[in-house]
Every structure is written in C-alpha cells, then in structure tokens.
Short mmCIF file of C-alpha atoms in Angstrom, two decimals:
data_model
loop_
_atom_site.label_atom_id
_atom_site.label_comp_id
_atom_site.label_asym_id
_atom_site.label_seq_id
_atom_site.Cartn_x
_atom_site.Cartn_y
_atom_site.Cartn_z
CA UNK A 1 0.00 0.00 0.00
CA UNK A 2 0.87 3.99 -0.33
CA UNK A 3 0.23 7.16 1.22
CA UNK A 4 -1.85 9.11 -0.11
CA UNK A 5 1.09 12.20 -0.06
CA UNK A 6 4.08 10.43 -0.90
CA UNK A 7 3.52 7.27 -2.40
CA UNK A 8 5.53 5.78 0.47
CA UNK A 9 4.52 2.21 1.66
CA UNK A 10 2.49 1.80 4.67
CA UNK A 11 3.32 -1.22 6.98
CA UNK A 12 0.35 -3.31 7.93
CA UNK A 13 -0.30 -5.40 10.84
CA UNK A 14 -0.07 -8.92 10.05
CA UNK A 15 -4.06 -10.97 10.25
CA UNK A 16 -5.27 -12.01 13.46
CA UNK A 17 -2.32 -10.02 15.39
CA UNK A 18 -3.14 -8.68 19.19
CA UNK A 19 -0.34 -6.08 19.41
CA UNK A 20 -2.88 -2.80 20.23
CA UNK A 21 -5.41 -5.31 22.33
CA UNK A 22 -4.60 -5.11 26.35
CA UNK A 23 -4.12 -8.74 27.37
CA UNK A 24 -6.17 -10.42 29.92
CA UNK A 25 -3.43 -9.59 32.35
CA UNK A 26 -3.70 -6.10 32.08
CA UNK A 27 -7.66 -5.78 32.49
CA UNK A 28 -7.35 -8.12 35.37
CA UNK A 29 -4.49 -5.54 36.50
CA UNK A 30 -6.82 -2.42 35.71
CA UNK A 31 -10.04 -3.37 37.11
CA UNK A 32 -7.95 -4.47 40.57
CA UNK A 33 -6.67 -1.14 40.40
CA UNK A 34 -9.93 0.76 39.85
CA UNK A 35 -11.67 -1.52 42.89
CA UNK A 36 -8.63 -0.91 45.19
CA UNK A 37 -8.93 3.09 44.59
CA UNK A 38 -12.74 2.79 44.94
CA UNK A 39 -12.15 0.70 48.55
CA UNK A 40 -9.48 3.38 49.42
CA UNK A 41 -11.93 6.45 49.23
CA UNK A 42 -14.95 4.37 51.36
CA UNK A 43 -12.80 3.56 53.68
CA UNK A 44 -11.41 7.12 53.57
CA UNK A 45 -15.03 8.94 53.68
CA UNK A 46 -16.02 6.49 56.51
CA UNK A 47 -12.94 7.11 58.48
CA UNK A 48 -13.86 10.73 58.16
CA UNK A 49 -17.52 10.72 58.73
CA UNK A 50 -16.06 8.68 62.23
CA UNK A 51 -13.43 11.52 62.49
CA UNK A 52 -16.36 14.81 62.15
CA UNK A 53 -19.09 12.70 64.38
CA UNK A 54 -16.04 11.85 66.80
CA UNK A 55 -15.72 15.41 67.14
CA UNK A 56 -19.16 16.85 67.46
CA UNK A 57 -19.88 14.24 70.06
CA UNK A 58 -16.91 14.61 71.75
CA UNK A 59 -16.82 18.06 71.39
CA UNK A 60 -19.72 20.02 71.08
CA UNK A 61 -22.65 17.75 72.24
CA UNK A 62 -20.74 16.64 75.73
CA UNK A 63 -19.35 20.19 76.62
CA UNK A 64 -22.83 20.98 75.72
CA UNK A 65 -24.06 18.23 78.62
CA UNK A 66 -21.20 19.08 80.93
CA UNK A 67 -22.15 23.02 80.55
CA UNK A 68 -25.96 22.74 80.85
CA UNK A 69 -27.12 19.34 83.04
CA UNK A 70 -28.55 18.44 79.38
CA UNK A 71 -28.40 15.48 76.99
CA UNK A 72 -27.99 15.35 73.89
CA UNK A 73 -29.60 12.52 71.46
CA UNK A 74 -30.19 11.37 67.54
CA UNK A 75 -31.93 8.85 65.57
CA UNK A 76 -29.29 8.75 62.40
CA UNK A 77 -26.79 10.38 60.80
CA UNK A 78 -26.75 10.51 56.92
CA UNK A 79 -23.21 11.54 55.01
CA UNK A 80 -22.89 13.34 51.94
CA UNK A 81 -19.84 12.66 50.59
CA UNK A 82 -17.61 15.83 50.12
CA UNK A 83 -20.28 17.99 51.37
CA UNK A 84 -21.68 17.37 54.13
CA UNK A 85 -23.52 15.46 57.32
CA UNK A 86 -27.09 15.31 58.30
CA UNK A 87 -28.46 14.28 61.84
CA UNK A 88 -32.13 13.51 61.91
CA UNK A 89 -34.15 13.90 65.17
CA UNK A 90 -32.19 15.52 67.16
CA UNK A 91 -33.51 15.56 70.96
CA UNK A 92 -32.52 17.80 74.42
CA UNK A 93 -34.03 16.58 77.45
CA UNK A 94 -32.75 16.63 81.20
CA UNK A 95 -29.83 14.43 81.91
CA UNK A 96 -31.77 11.42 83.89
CA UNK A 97 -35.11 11.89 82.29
CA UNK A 98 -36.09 13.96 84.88
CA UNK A 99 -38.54 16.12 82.60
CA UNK A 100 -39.92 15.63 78.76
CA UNK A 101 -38.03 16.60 75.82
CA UNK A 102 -36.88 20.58 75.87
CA UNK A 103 -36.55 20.54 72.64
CA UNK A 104 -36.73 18.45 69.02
CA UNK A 105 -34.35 19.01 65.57
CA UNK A 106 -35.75 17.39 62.92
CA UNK A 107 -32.95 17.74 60.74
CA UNK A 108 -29.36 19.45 61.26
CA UNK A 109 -27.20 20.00 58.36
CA UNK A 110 -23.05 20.49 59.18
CA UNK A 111 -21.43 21.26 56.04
CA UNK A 112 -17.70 21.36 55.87
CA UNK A 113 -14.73 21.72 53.39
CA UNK A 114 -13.51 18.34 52.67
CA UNK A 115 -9.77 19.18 52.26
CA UNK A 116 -10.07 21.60 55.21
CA UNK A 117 -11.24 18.78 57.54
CA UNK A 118 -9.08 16.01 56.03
CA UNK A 119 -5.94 17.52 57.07
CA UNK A 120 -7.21 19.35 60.35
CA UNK A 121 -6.75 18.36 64.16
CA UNK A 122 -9.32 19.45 65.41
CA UNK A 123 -12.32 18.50 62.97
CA UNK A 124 -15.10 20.62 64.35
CA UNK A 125 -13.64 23.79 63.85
CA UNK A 126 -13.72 22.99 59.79
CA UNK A 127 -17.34 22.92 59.71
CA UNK A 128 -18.40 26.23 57.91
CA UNK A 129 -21.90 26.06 57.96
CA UNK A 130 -24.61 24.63 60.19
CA UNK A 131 -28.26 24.46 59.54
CA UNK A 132 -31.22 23.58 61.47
CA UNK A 133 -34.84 22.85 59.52
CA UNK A 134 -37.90 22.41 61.63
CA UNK A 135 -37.57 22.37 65.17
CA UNK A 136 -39.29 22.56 68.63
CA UNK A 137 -38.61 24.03 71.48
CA UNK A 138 -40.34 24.30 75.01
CA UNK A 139 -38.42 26.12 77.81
CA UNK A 140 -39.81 26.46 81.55
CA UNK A 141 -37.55 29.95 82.76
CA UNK A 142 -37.94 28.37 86.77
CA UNK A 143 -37.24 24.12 85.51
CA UNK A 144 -34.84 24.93 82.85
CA UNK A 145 -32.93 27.88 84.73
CA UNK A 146 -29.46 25.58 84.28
CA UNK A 147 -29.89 25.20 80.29
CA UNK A 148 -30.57 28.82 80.05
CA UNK A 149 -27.83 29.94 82.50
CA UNK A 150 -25.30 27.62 80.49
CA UNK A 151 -26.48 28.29 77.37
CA UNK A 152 -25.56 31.97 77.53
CA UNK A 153 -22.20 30.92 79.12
CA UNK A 154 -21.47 29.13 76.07
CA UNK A 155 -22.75 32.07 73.50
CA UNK A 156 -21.06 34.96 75.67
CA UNK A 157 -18.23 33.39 76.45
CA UNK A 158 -16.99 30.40 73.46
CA UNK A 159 -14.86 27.98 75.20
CA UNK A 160 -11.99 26.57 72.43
CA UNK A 161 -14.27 23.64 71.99
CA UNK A 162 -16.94 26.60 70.82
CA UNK A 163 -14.84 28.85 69.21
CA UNK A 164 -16.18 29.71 65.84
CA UNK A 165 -14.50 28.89 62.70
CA UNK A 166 -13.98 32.95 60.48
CA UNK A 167 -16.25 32.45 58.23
CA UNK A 168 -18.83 29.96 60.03
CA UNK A 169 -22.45 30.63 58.99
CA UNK A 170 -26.13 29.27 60.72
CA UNK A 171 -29.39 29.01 58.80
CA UNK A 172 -32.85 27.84 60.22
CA UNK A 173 -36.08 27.43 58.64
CA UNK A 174 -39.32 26.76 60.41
CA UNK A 175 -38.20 26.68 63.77
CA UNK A 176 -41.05 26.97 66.78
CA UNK A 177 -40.69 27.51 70.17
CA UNK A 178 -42.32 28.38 73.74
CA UNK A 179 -40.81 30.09 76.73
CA UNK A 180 -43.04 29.48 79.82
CA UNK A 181 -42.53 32.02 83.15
CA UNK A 182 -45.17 33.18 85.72
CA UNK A 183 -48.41 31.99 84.48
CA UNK A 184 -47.61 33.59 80.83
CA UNK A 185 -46.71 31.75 77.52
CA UNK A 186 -44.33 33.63 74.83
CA UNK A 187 -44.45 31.64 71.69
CA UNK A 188 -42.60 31.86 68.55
CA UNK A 189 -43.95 30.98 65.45
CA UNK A 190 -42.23 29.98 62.10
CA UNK A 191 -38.89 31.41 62.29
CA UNK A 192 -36.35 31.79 59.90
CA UNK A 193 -32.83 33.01 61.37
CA UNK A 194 -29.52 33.52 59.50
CA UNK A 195 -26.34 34.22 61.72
CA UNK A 196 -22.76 34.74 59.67
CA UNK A 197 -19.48 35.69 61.43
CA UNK A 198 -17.81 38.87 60.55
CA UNK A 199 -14.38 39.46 62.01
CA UNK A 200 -15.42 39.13 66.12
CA UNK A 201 -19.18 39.84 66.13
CA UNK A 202 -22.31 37.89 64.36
CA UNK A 203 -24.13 39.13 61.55
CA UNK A 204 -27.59 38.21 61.93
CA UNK A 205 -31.52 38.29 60.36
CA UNK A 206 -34.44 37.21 61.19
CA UNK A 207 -38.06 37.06 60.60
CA UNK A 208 -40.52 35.04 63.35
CA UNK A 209 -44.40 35.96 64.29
CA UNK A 210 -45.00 35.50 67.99
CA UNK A 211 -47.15 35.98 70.86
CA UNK A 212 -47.62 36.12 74.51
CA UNK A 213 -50.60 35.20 76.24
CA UNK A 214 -51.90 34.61 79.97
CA UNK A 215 -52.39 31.10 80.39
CA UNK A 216 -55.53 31.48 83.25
CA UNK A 217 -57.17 33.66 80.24
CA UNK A 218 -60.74 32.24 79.62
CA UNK A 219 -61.00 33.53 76.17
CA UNK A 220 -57.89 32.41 75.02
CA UNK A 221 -57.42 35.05 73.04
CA UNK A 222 -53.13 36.54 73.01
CA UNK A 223 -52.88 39.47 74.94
CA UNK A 224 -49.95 40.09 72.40
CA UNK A 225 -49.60 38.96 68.54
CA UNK A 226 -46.77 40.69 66.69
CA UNK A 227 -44.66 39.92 63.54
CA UNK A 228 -40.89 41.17 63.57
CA UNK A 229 -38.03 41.34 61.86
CA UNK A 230 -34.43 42.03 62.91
CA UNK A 231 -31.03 43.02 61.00
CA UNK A 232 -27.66 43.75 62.54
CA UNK A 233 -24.62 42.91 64.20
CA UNK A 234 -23.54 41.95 67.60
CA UNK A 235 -20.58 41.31 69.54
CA UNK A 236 -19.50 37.28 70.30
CA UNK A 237 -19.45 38.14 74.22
CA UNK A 238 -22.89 40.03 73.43
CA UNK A 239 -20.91 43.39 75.01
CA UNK A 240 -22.45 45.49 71.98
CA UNK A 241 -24.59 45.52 69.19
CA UNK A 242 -26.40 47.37 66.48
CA UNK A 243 -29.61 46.33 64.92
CA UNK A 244 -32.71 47.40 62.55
CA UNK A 245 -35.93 46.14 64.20
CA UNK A 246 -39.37 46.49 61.61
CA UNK A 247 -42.26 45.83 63.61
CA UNK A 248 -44.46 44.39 60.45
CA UNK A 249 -47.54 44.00 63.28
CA UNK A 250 -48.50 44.29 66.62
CA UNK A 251 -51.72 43.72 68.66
CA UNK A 252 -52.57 44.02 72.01
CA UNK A 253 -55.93 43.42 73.46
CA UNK A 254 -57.85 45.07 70.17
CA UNK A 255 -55.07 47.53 69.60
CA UNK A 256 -53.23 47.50 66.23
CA UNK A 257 -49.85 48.77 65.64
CA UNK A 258 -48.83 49.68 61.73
CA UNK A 259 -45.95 49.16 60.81
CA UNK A 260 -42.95 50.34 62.29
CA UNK A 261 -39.42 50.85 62.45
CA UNK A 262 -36.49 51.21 65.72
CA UNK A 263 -33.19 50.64 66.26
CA UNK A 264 -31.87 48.96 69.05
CA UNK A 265 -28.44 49.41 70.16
CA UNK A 266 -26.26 48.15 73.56
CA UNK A 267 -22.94 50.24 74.23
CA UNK A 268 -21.10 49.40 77.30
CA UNK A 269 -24.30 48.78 79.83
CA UNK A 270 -26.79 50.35 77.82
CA UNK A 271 -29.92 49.05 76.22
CA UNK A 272 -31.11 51.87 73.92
CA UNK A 273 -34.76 51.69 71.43
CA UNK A 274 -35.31 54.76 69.68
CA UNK A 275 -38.09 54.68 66.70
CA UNK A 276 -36.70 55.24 63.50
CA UNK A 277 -37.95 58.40 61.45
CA UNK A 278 -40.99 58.55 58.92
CA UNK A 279 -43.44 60.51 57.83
CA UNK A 280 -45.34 60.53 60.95
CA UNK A 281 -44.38 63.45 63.94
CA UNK A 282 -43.46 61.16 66.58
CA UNK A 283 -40.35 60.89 68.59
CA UNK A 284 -40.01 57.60 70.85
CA UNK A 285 -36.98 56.54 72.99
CA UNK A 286 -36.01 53.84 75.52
CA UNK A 287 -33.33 53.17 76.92
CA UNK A 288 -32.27 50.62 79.84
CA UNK A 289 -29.03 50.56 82.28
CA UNK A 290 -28.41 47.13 83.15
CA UNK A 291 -25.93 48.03 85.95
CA UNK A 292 -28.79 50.09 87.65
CA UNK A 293 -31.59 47.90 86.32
CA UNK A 294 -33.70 51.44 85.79
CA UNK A 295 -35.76 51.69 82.62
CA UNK A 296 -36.28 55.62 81.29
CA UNK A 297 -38.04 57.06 78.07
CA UNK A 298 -39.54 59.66 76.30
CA UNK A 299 -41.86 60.70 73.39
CA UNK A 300 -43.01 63.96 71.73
CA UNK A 301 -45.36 64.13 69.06
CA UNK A 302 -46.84 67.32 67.12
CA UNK A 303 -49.58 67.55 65.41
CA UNK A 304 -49.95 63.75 65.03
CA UNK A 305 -53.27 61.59 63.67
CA UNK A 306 -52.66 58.80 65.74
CA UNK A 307 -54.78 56.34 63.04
CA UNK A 308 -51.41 57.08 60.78
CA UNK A 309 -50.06 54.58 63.43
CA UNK A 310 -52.84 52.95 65.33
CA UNK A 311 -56.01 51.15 64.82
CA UNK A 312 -58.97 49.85 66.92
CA UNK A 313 -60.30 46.51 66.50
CA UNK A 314 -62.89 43.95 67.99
CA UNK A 315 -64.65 45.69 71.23
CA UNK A 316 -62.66 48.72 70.58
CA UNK A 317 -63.75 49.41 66.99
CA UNK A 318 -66.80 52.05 68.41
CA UNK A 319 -63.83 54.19 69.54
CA UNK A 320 -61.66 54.56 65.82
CA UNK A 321 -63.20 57.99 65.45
CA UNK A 322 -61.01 59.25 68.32
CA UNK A 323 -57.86 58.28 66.33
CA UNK A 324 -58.46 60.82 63.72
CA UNK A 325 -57.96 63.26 66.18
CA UNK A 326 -54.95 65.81 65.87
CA UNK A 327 -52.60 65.33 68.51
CA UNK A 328 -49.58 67.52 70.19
CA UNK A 329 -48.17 65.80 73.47
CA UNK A 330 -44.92 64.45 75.26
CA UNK A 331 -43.70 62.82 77.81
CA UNK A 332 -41.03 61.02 79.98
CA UNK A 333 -40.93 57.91 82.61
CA UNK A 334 -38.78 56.32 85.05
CA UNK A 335 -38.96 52.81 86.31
CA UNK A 336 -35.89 51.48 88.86
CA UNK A 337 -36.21 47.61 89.20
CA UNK A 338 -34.42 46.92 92.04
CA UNK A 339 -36.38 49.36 94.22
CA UNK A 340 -40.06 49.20 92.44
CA UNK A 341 -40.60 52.93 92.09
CA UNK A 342 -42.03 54.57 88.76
CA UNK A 343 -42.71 58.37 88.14
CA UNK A 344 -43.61 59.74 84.98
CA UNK A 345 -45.22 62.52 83.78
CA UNK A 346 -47.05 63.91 80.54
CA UNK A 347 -49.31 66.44 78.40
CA UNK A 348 -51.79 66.52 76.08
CA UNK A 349 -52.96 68.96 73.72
CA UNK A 350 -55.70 67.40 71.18
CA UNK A 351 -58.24 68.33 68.88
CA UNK A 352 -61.08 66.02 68.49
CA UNK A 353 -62.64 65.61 65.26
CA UNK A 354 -66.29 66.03 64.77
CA UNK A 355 -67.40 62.81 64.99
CA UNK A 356 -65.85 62.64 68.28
CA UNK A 357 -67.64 65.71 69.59
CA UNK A 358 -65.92 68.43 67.96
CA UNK A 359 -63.84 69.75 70.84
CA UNK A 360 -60.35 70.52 72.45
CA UNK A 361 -59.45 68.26 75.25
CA UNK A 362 -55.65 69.06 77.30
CA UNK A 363 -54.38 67.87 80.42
CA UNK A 364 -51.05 67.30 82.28
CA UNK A 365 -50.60 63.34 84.14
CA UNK A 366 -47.93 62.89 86.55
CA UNK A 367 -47.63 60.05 88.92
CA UNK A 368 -45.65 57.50 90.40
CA UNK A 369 -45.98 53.60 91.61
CA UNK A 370 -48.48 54.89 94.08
CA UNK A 371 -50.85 57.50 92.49
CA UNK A 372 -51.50 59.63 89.51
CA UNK A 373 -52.45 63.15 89.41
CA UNK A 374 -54.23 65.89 87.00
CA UNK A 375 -53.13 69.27 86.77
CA UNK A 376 -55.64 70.14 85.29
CA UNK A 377 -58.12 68.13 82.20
CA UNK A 378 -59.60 70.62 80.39
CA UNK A 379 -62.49 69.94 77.73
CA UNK A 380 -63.53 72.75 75.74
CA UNK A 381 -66.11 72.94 72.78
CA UNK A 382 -68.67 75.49 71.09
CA UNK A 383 -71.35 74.86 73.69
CA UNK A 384 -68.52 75.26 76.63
CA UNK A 385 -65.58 74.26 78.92
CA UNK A 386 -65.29 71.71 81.60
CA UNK A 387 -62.34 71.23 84.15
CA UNK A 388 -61.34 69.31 87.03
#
C-alpha cells in the first residue's frame, strides 16, 4: 500500500495479530486497580464521617451536657460525601429523664470543606456552615434555669471547643418555640434566622411571628400577637450591638400597631430603642441601664393623627373615630427595678374631630408607683368648657 502524499509504503499489521489489544493480564491488573482506589476512598469517607461525628460528640454535644445538666440525642446520621452530614431527630431533654423533651431538631445540616477537615486536628472547627430545619422548642424559665444559664455561658463566652471557625455561617427554617414564666406563655412561630461571622461579632436576620398570652385567660385570646423582623450585628461576648428592628404587626388586646421601624443598640451597659424616622411626627426613645436595672423614656409628638399609626379593633372598633384626632403631646418615665418605684409625667394637647364631639381636650398626668395626678383636664367645645 501507499500514502496518499508520498507514495511511500504503509506497513500493515499482520491478520489475526493482538499487538494494540490489552491482554487479559492487564484488564485483570486495571479493574484491581480501579476496585482498590474505589475501597481506598470508602474507607477514607467512613474514616472521616467517624473523624467529624467523633468530634461533634466529643466536642460540642458533651461540653454541651457538661455546661448545661442536658443530653444530647439522635436517631441517624446521613453523610454526603464531600459535602456534608445530616443528623435527623435531634432531641434535648434533662440528663436522667427527669422532665420531657426541651426541645426536638428534625434535621441538622453540618457542612464542611472536605480538604479543610481532612488535614485538620481538630475536625469541628472545619465545619463552615450549620443548619437547622424544623424544630421545637419548650423552655420552663424556673425548671430549665441551668440550660438557660449555660447556654448563655457558652454564646457569651466560646470555650476553644466553641470557638467559631472565620467564616462559620447558621441558617434555620421553620423553627417553633415556647418560653413558659409566671403563668404567661411567649411563643414563637415559624422562624427563619440567618447568623454569619464577621471578624469578632455575628451578623444576623431574622423574621418570626409571635405571641404572649396569659395562660388562666378564659378567652384564650393573646394578649400580644406581633410579627418582627431584625437586621444587625452583635458582639461574640454580646458586650455590643447594632440592629434594625421592623415591627411588620402588633396587637394588644384590640389595639393595632402599623408598621414600624427602631433601632436597638447596647454600648457598654446600655440598652437603647429609639423609633426610627418617617413621615409621621413622633419621637419615641427607651433606653435601659443594666448596671442600675432602671428603665427611662420619652416621646413627643406634634400635630400627630394617631390612626397614621394605630387602629382599633374587635370591642374597641366604636372608639376609631377618636384616632383621627390631631394630637400635640410628650412625655417622659422612670422605672428602677431593684427598688419598684415609677414616676412619669405627661401632656396633652388634642383636637377632636367632629365625629368625636368636635372639641379641644388638654391635660397634664404625673404620677408614680403609688398615684397619679391631673393638673388640670380641660375639655372645651362650642357649647362650653369643663375642668377638674
């Protein structure tokens, strides 16, 4: 034969030669190899699944127990190769089984870098990202004091076990949860939260619905419903922090908040709330000094509709023709804790609308933990005044 270019002979193999066919030898050779390397990385992901549970049960979920009184259980663990591993049913209950469950994870998630955690000594601290998916939680404050109490050790002050890793993140979706003290229930409903470290504080969201409600009430109805959501940052050791708080709705006992914005703020030892600004003419401020345990605040307001920010409902609904009244007022109070004493004062300047009685209503409160006083109430219309 010849090429097609330069008539030049080509060689050809002879008939029935196996020179480019692998012999038998070869696949056997091959196929070992490929089943050896396939062996190698199972044993390799199961030696590391060991390693990462090995350290979250020997590091987080007994320093967890040793720190609180609490246990810590699962049903399963399910690995994802390279990516991460899930624990289903995830329980907290007193160590003993002294009380019911405290609380229920359906599913936690504890994602990690593989090549991060394959070299590292201490496993845990290679997880990046934890998240938690439908969950239950019922806390007694007077049974559970100890879980709370070590709980807040643990988040205000890490120990190395703890310690987060720089660029850890948390996620949870659909998480539910009760807090029980003094005859009153304060529920959370539905709550998604999203915590992400940033140098030494937390960035953090989240959105939840709640309410609190008196559990001897015969109607059952909430005294308090409210939807919130929260944006900001705050300090590891929870010394500081900044935050955006939108108040999407609020109701207490037929009274409807719109919606609102504050921002909440702790420097040094004080707790500050101060209501962001909008188009309504109201100032609001609280602050809190948890060294002195006194609560103060203040408002003013000027020429204020207060349906721009209120509304009545249910046996309060006859009385929505007051909130279109005009309204110029302020005001300041003082509560101490440690001592019990209140004073606070205020006055009122308003114009009534017609449907309301068409009138001009003013006074000046001022009072304390034992009395309140009125210097003077004045109502004044076309027809006359009244005061006392």
């Amino acid at each position: 034969m010849f090429s097609a270019n330069k008539g030049e002979p080509v060689k050809s193999l002879p008939k029935g030669s196996t020179a480019e066919r692998p012999s038998p030898v070869k696949k056997l050779l091959g196929a070992g190899c490929l089943f050896a390397g396939i062996m190698l990385g199972l044993l390799l992901f199961s030696a590391l699944t060991h390693s990462v549970m090995a350290g979250i049960k020997e590091g987080l979920l007994e320093e967890f127990e040793n720190e609180t009184g609490y246990t810590l259980s699962y049903r399963s663990v399910s690995p994802s190769f390279l990516r991460f591993l899930e624990i289903r049913d995830m329980v907290v209950c007193k160590a003993g089984g002294e009380t019911p469950e405290i609380a229920r994870f359906q599913q936690l998630r504890f994602y990690y870098n593989f090549f991060d955690i394959l070299f590292a000594a201490d496993k845990i601290k290679s997880v990046e990202r934890i998240e938690l998916e439908r969950a239950t939680v019922d806390v007694d404050a007077e049974r559970d004091a100890g879980l709370i109490d070590g709980v807040v050790r643990l988040i205000s002050s890490p120990t190395e076990t703890y310690r987060l890793s720089p660029r850890f993140s948390l996620d949870g979706r659909k998480l539910n949860g009760v807090y029980r003290t003094d005859g009153s229930d304060i529920s959370i409903d539905n709550l998604y939260l999203s915590v992400t470290t940033v140098d030494r504080s937390l960035a953090f969201s989240l959105h939840t619905g709640g309410r609190a409600e008196n559990v001897t009430r015969a109607d059952g109805r909430p005294d308090v419903e409210a939807t919130l959501q929260v944006t900001g940052k705050v300090a590891t050791d929870l010394s500081r922090f900044e935050a955006g708080l939108t108040v999407e709705s609020l109701r207490v006992q037929g009274i409807s908040l719109r919606k609102q914005r504050f921002h909440l703020r702790r420097a040094q030892d004080t707790l500050t709330l101060v209501r962001a600004h909008d188009r309504a003419p109201l100032d609001f401020s609280l602050s809190y000094e948890l060294g002195a345990e006194e609560l103060s605040g203040s408002f003013l307001a000027r020429d204020l509709t207060p349906r721009s920010i209120i509304f009545f409902e249910r046996d309060l609904a006859g009385a929505a023709p007051l909130l279109s009244s005009v309204v110029t007022a302020s005001g300041s109070l003082r509560y101490t804790v440690r001592e019990n004493k209140l004073a606070y004062f205020a006055e009122l300047d308003s114009r009534l609308p017609v449907a309301a009685g068409s009138g001009r209503l003013s006074a000046v409160v001022s009072g304390d933990e034992h009395r309140v006083a009125f210097t003077p109430v004045r109502f004044s219309s076309r027809i006359g005044e009244v005061e006392f």
